[in-house]
Amino acid sequence: MAEDLNWAVGGEAGDGIDSTGKIFAQALSRAGRHVFTSKDFASRIRGGYTAYKIRTSVEQVQSVVDRLDILVALTQRTIDENLDELHEGSAIIYDGERSWEAEIPDEMTAVDVPLKTLAEEAGGAIMRNIVALGAACEITGFDVEYLDEALEKRFGGKGSKIVENNKAAARAGQEYVQENYDLDHLGYNIDTTDNDYVLLNGNEAIGMGAIAAGCRFYAGYPITPATSIMEYLTERIEDYGGHVVQAEDELSAINMSLGAARAGARSMTATSGAGIDLMTETFGLVATSETPLVIADVQRSGPSTGMPTKQEQGDLDMALYAGHGEVPRFVVAPTSITECFWKTVEAFNLAEKYQTPVFLVSDLAMSVTEQTFPPEVFDMDDVEIDRGKLVDEDEVDEWLDAQGHFRAHAVTEDGVSPRAIPGTTDAAHMSTGLEHDELGRRTEEEDERVHQVDKRYRKVETARNEEEWDYREFGNPDADNLVISWGSNEGALIEALDYLEADGIDVRVISVPYIFPRPDLTEEIEAADETIVVECNATGQFADVIEHDVLTRVKRINKYTGVRFKADELADDITDKLSEEVPA
Amino acid sequence: MSSDVRFTDFKSDKQPTWCPGCGDFGTMNGMMKALANTGNDPDNTFVVAGIGCSGKIGTYMHSYALHGVHGRALPVGTGVKMARPDIEVMVAGGDGDGYSIGAGHFVHAVRRNVDMTYVVMDNRIYGLTKGQASPTSRSDFETSTTPEGPKQPPVNPLALAMASGASFIAQSFSSDAMRHAEIIEQAIEHDGFGFVNVFSPCVTFNDVDTYDYFRDSLVDLQEDEDHDPNDYEAAKKVILDSDKEYQGVMYQNENSVPYHEQHGVTEDMSEIPDGAPEDAMDLVREFY
């Protein structure tokens, strides 16, 4: 971990913190360094502390740690908020000409750069963050030309003058530090490689997965942290023959998506917890009418309005049980940003093969985190599309009853019925949320009711047998200590393994991307001396289902502060938990 | 389906469970006639309905259909039409469905101007739940939940549509079979959102807004030579006239540009390749 560099920029919301961080992350990615970013932000447009943090290494990085090496502080609060993570070798870049006087702990290196003045000289005060990036390049021995590439990408659309001014601003920052400070003793000298990485976050991966999977229609209502899926699709889906509608509310969003799906389009909506509440009535209709639909829930802290800009994995119970009555559904939960892509593709296939809604459950930490990957991990040639039992005109006859009516809800052995989309000759039929017969017509007849309920659940059984509901595994497969996790905790757990190994603690990690159906972990848990379930919620919703499945008590690590797990912190938590008594 | 579609082709073999004499029989017959007269057949037609007596219509008609949840029929119809611009979409609802629980969707469906037809069976009462006040009930109309009348003015759906920027606003009477079918036909042929509020009397629970009442009071705009539906001011006058009840096309914007033309949503979205789109790697390259 010696190659790690932890960098952050912080200030008030509206100070351009996000774009400053993104530019630096892109520059590092261009230089063939891996990047993992995290964001602290409050639920307001302007004002309030906000920060963008980057951990970078030549190795893959997939977690945040409690350490900051270089901090660009636009406000005193930025320094105060991060005191715990700063250390003796930290350098803090600030603007001493501003009205506040930075209080920097004695043992740290204060790098006072006239950010605003140098920016004005380069063409405008707005570029003071770019001056700071230039200064950061000098401190870390990072070639400023990589920053140039990121600036071209960012500002290329605004004309060469803007790009040149920004480059000049970066150089002004670099030269100022060169001329006024000797920082060799800090020992920062970051290596680069020849690799070309892509840098993206979980929501972008979901949006990209949707287009790759042939999604054509998306309706949504803006809500943190799901909105960027809609923003991603809005800019791109039309190039692929699709369309995005910003609906008037979540009720409308899911109903529009249902309509498009019923009409034959691969269709999706995304929201966060509170929005799922509003969609729940229609969710039952989607399932009962056997309409293929992908519904993404990017979880945030609840309940009610909770903490809209903070991390939590508190919606698992809702994904599993939402809706009145009993409703078959699939619940798929990506465990990393690459999995956000691949599980989205899979969600569309599951939805169409089994004609039922699929919850794609992600979380805030994954949605706002940008991470680098070799582009091959998103190889589009590996995308397979399976539309299930979509019947064309020639196949309709097989599914007509004696009177010539299309049996849209035919009771079949595998529980999956034929699906005809509007325009298919002689297959016109009714779909309804009322209990119905094979033709889709209302019925309250006892046998019909049982046949249809059984049929709908039978497809879950079919899927259980025909699909792979496996898990991802890390650490030592023979270890006596088993840690189970779901969602975005995977990255932190993988890195926690290094800390644990250094302390001589042997751990097997199982990361589960399928919540329903899910892999049977009985053997794995029975083989272990100790099992700990890690999740970002207070009550241990996944631990509950594991205990229910395996009939064994497990230990729990729950974090519900609104902040994701850090690798080093998680290693400590696991060490502590292993020494605790097993619950009765 | 052959090209000579008869309106009975849109009839299912399910017998309606509407009360004998219900206005919804006439409303539905007019919808079927209008669909057939405008060259549609059951295989290219999608009917969406919500909950209530009006919601049953999808069962009694033969076409592709979805019977959804209360108040949300318009968003479903919007989704169908966007995915499949080639499909004729007709949305049916009641006054509760459309102007109470679904009022928000009504406003937004109107302003989106999606090319579909919205037929509201307005009986000014909640029938299926056995006689409570609806948003169009008169302010002194006594019901089980409003023993002294709602004491609040009824919603004027035509004015609500106009305020939301409607491009086609009409009203008809289910018992005036010819006129009703003609008006629905005009709504179908309109390029954009064709809204028709249909007086569809409830013979069981509403003894005020009866067949006789409408027969006696309705003024047909067709007989008013001065009324030009393209004249916004004239339409406003008729729509805001609280002394009279009208039937006919109140307003039609000749320059209406439907949603799919404004937004270029013209592709059949139901067809997709077996794998990712050919140029999908561009999506990845963008993140370099």
Short mmCIF file of C-alpha atoms in Angstrom, two decimals, chain A residues 271-460:
data_model
loop_
_atom_site.label_atom_id
_atom_site.label_comp_id
_atom_site.label_asym_id
_atom_site.label_seq_id
_atom_site.Cartn_x
_atom_site.Cartn_y
_atom_site.Cartn_z
CA THR A 271 -35.56 5.72 -7.86
CA SER A 272 -34.50 5.64 -4.24
CA GLY A 273 -36.33 4.21 -1.18
CA ALA A 274 -39.07 6.82 -0.82
CA GLY A 275 -39.83 6.52 -4.53
CA ILE A 276 -40.15 2.75 -4.23
CA ASP A 277 -42.78 3.35 -1.54
CA LEU A 278 -44.81 5.29 -4.10
CA MET A 279 -44.29 2.66 -6.79
CA THR A 280 -45.29 -0.25 -4.63
CA GLU A 281 -48.95 -0.48 -5.63
CA THR A 282 -48.05 -0.66 -9.30
CA PHE A 283 -45.23 -3.07 -8.50
CA GLY A 284 -47.95 -5.59 -7.63
CA LEU A 285 -49.68 -4.89 -10.93
CA VAL A 286 -46.44 -5.41 -12.84
CA ALA A 287 -46.02 -8.81 -11.19
CA THR A 288 -49.64 -9.92 -11.53
CA SER A 289 -49.94 -8.80 -15.14
CA GLU A 290 -46.60 -10.61 -15.69
CA THR A 291 -44.92 -7.64 -17.28
CA PRO A 292 -41.11 -7.60 -17.60
CA LEU A 293 -39.78 -4.50 -15.86
CA VAL A 294 -36.50 -3.46 -14.24
CA ILE A 295 -36.86 -1.22 -11.19
CA ALA A 296 -33.63 0.14 -9.77
CA ASP A 297 -33.48 1.27 -6.14
CA VAL A 298 -30.36 3.28 -5.36
CA GLN A 299 -30.62 3.15 -1.57
CA ARG A 300 -29.99 6.11 0.71
CA SER A 301 -30.54 6.65 4.43
CA GLY A 302 -34.15 6.31 5.51
CA PRO A 303 -36.78 6.04 6.79
CA SER A 304 -38.97 8.86 5.51
CA THR A 305 -36.70 11.58 4.14
CA GLY A 306 -33.87 10.27 6.35
CA MET A 307 -30.50 11.53 5.18
CA PRO A 308 -30.89 11.90 1.42
CA THR A 309 -27.19 12.30 0.63
CA LYS A 310 -25.93 9.57 2.92
CA GLN A 311 -25.15 5.89 2.49
CA GLU A 312 -27.36 3.08 3.76
CA GLN A 313 -28.46 -0.40 2.76
CA GLY A 314 -31.79 -0.23 4.51
CA ASP A 315 -34.22 -1.18 1.72
CA LEU A 316 -33.51 -4.89 1.50
CA ASP A 317 -36.65 -5.84 3.42
CA MET A 318 -38.68 -3.63 1.12
CA ALA A 319 -37.20 -5.16 -2.01
CA LEU A 320 -38.01 -8.60 -0.67
CA TYR A 321 -41.47 -7.93 0.69
CA ALA A 322 -42.87 -4.74 -0.88
CA GLY A 323 -46.49 -4.94 -1.94
CA HIS A 324 -49.74 -6.20 -0.55
CA GLY A 325 -50.55 -9.80 -1.22
CA GLU A 326 -47.88 -12.17 -2.41
CA VAL A 327 -45.85 -11.20 -5.40
CA PRO A 328 -43.05 -13.06 -7.15
CA ARG A 329 -40.05 -10.89 -7.93
CA PHE A 330 -36.33 -11.10 -8.40
CA VAL A 331 -33.96 -9.04 -6.29
CA VAL A 332 -30.49 -8.54 -7.72
CA ALA A 333 -27.90 -6.42 -5.91
CA PRO A 334 -24.65 -5.51 -7.69
CA THR A 335 -21.58 -5.66 -5.45
CA SER A 336 -19.27 -3.39 -7.44
CA ILE A 337 -19.36 -0.84 -10.24
CA THR A 338 -18.58 -3.45 -12.91
CA GLU A 339 -21.37 -5.57 -11.47
CA CYS A 340 -23.69 -2.54 -11.72
CA PHE A 341 -23.20 -2.97 -15.45
CA TRP A 342 -23.45 -6.75 -15.71
CA LYS A 343 -26.26 -7.20 -13.23
CA THR A 344 -28.31 -4.60 -15.10
CA VAL A 345 -27.91 -6.64 -18.28
CA GLU A 346 -28.89 -9.75 -16.33
CA ALA A 347 -31.88 -7.98 -14.76
CA PHE A 348 -33.34 -7.26 -18.21
CA ASN A 349 -32.93 -10.89 -19.23
CA LEU A 350 -34.49 -12.19 -16.02
CA ALA A 351 -37.40 -9.78 -16.38
CA GLU A 352 -38.21 -10.96 -19.90
CA LYS A 353 -37.46 -14.65 -19.42
CA TYR A 354 -39.69 -14.87 -16.39
CA GLN A 355 -42.09 -12.00 -17.16
CA THR A 356 -41.88 -10.44 -13.76
CA PRO A 357 -40.44 -7.30 -12.15
CA VAL A 358 -36.79 -7.29 -11.14
CA PHE A 359 -35.51 -5.07 -8.36
CA LEU A 360 -31.97 -3.91 -9.07
CA VAL A 361 -30.76 -2.78 -5.66
CA SER A 362 -27.73 -0.50 -5.53
CA ASP A 363 -26.66 2.05 -2.93
CA LEU A 364 -25.46 5.63 -2.62
CA ALA A 365 -21.83 4.73 -2.00
CA MET A 366 -21.65 2.89 -5.29
CA SER A 367 -23.70 5.45 -7.18
CA VAL A 368 -21.41 8.42 -6.50
CA THR A 369 -18.08 6.61 -6.40
CA GLU A 370 -15.93 6.81 -9.49
CA GLN A 371 -13.51 4.00 -10.05
CA THR A 372 -11.03 3.02 -12.77
CA PHE A 373 -11.26 -0.21 -14.74
CA PRO A 374 -9.56 -1.71 -17.75
CA PRO A 375 -12.15 -1.16 -20.51
CA GLU A 376 -12.23 -4.91 -21.29
CA VAL A 377 -14.33 -5.51 -18.17
CA PHE A 378 -17.19 -3.91 -20.07
CA ASP A 379 -16.73 -5.99 -23.22
CA MET A 380 -19.96 -5.52 -25.13
CA ASP A 381 -19.40 -8.73 -27.10
CA ASP A 382 -20.21 -10.61 -23.90
CA VAL A 383 -23.66 -9.05 -23.66
CA GLU A 384 -26.32 -11.64 -24.42
CA ILE A 385 -29.97 -10.82 -24.79
CA ASP A 386 -32.67 -13.35 -24.04
CA ARG A 387 -36.23 -12.19 -24.62
CA GLY A 388 -37.82 -15.35 -23.32
CA LYS A 389 -41.11 -16.65 -24.69
CA LEU A 390 -41.90 -13.71 -26.92
CA VAL A 391 -44.13 -15.24 -29.60
CA ASP A 392 -44.30 -14.03 -33.18
CA GLU A 393 -47.21 -14.30 -35.62
CA ASP A 394 -46.34 -17.87 -36.62
CA GLU A 395 -46.41 -19.13 -33.05
CA VAL A 396 -49.66 -17.52 -31.96
CA ASP A 397 -51.81 -20.44 -33.14
CA GLU A 398 -50.19 -22.79 -30.63
CA TRP A 399 -51.49 -20.63 -27.81
CA LEU A 400 -55.10 -20.05 -28.86
CA ASP A 401 -57.98 -21.69 -27.04
CA ALA A 402 -60.88 -23.40 -28.84
CA GLN A 403 -62.61 -20.04 -29.37
CA GLY A 404 -59.47 -18.48 -30.81
CA HIS A 405 -58.52 -16.43 -27.73
CA PHE A 406 -54.84 -15.95 -26.92
CA ARG A 407 -53.83 -17.64 -23.66
CA ALA A 408 -51.58 -14.86 -22.36
CA HIS A 409 -51.46 -16.42 -18.91
CA ALA A 410 -51.40 -20.05 -20.02
CA VAL A 411 -50.65 -22.38 -17.13
CA THR A 412 -47.37 -24.02 -18.14
CA GLU A 413 -45.03 -26.48 -16.51
CA ASP A 414 -42.27 -23.93 -16.02
CA GLY A 415 -44.71 -21.22 -14.95
CA VAL A 416 -43.81 -18.97 -17.88
CA SER A 417 -46.55 -18.11 -20.39
CA PRO A 418 -46.21 -17.00 -24.02
CA ARG A 419 -45.93 -13.26 -24.47
CA ALA A 420 -47.48 -11.43 -27.42
CA ILE A 421 -46.95 -7.73 -27.88
CA PRO A 422 -49.49 -5.36 -29.43
CA GLY A 423 -49.66 -5.60 -33.19
CA THR A 424 -49.30 -9.38 -33.15
CA THR A 425 -52.19 -10.67 -35.25
CA ASP A 426 -54.93 -12.59 -33.43
CA ALA A 427 -53.23 -12.29 -30.06
CA ALA A 428 -55.14 -9.30 -28.67
CA HIS A 429 -55.72 -9.86 -24.97
CA MET A 430 -56.40 -8.20 -21.68
CA SER A 431 -53.89 -7.81 -18.86
CA THR A 432 -55.03 -6.95 -15.38
CA GLY A 433 -54.15 -6.72 -11.73
CA LEU A 434 -57.35 -8.55 -10.93
CA GLU A 435 -56.96 -12.27 -10.49
CA HIS A 436 -57.54 -13.71 -13.92
CA ASP A 437 -57.84 -16.85 -15.95
CA GLU A 438 -55.51 -17.99 -18.72
CA LEU A 439 -56.99 -15.38 -21.07
CA GLY A 440 -56.38 -12.56 -18.63
CA ARG A 441 -60.03 -12.19 -17.71
CA ARG A 442 -61.17 -11.54 -14.20
CA THR A 443 -62.00 -14.60 -12.15
CA GLU A 444 -62.75 -15.43 -8.54
CA GLU A 445 -63.10 -19.12 -9.25
CA GLU A 446 -61.18 -21.08 -6.59
CA ASP A 447 -59.25 -23.44 -8.88
CA GLU A 448 -58.30 -20.68 -11.33
CA ARG A 449 -57.00 -18.56 -8.47
CA VAL A 450 -54.81 -21.36 -7.20
CA HIS A 451 -53.60 -22.23 -10.70
CA GLN A 452 -52.51 -18.66 -11.40
CA VAL A 453 -50.84 -18.08 -8.01
CA ASP A 454 -49.00 -21.39 -8.34
CA LYS A 455 -48.05 -20.59 -11.92
CA ARG A 456 -46.56 -17.23 -10.96
CA TYR A 457 -44.52 -18.73 -8.17
CA ARG A 458 -43.51 -21.72 -10.26
CA LYS A 459 -41.43 -19.48 -12.50
CA VAL A 460 -39.38 -18.49 -9.47
#
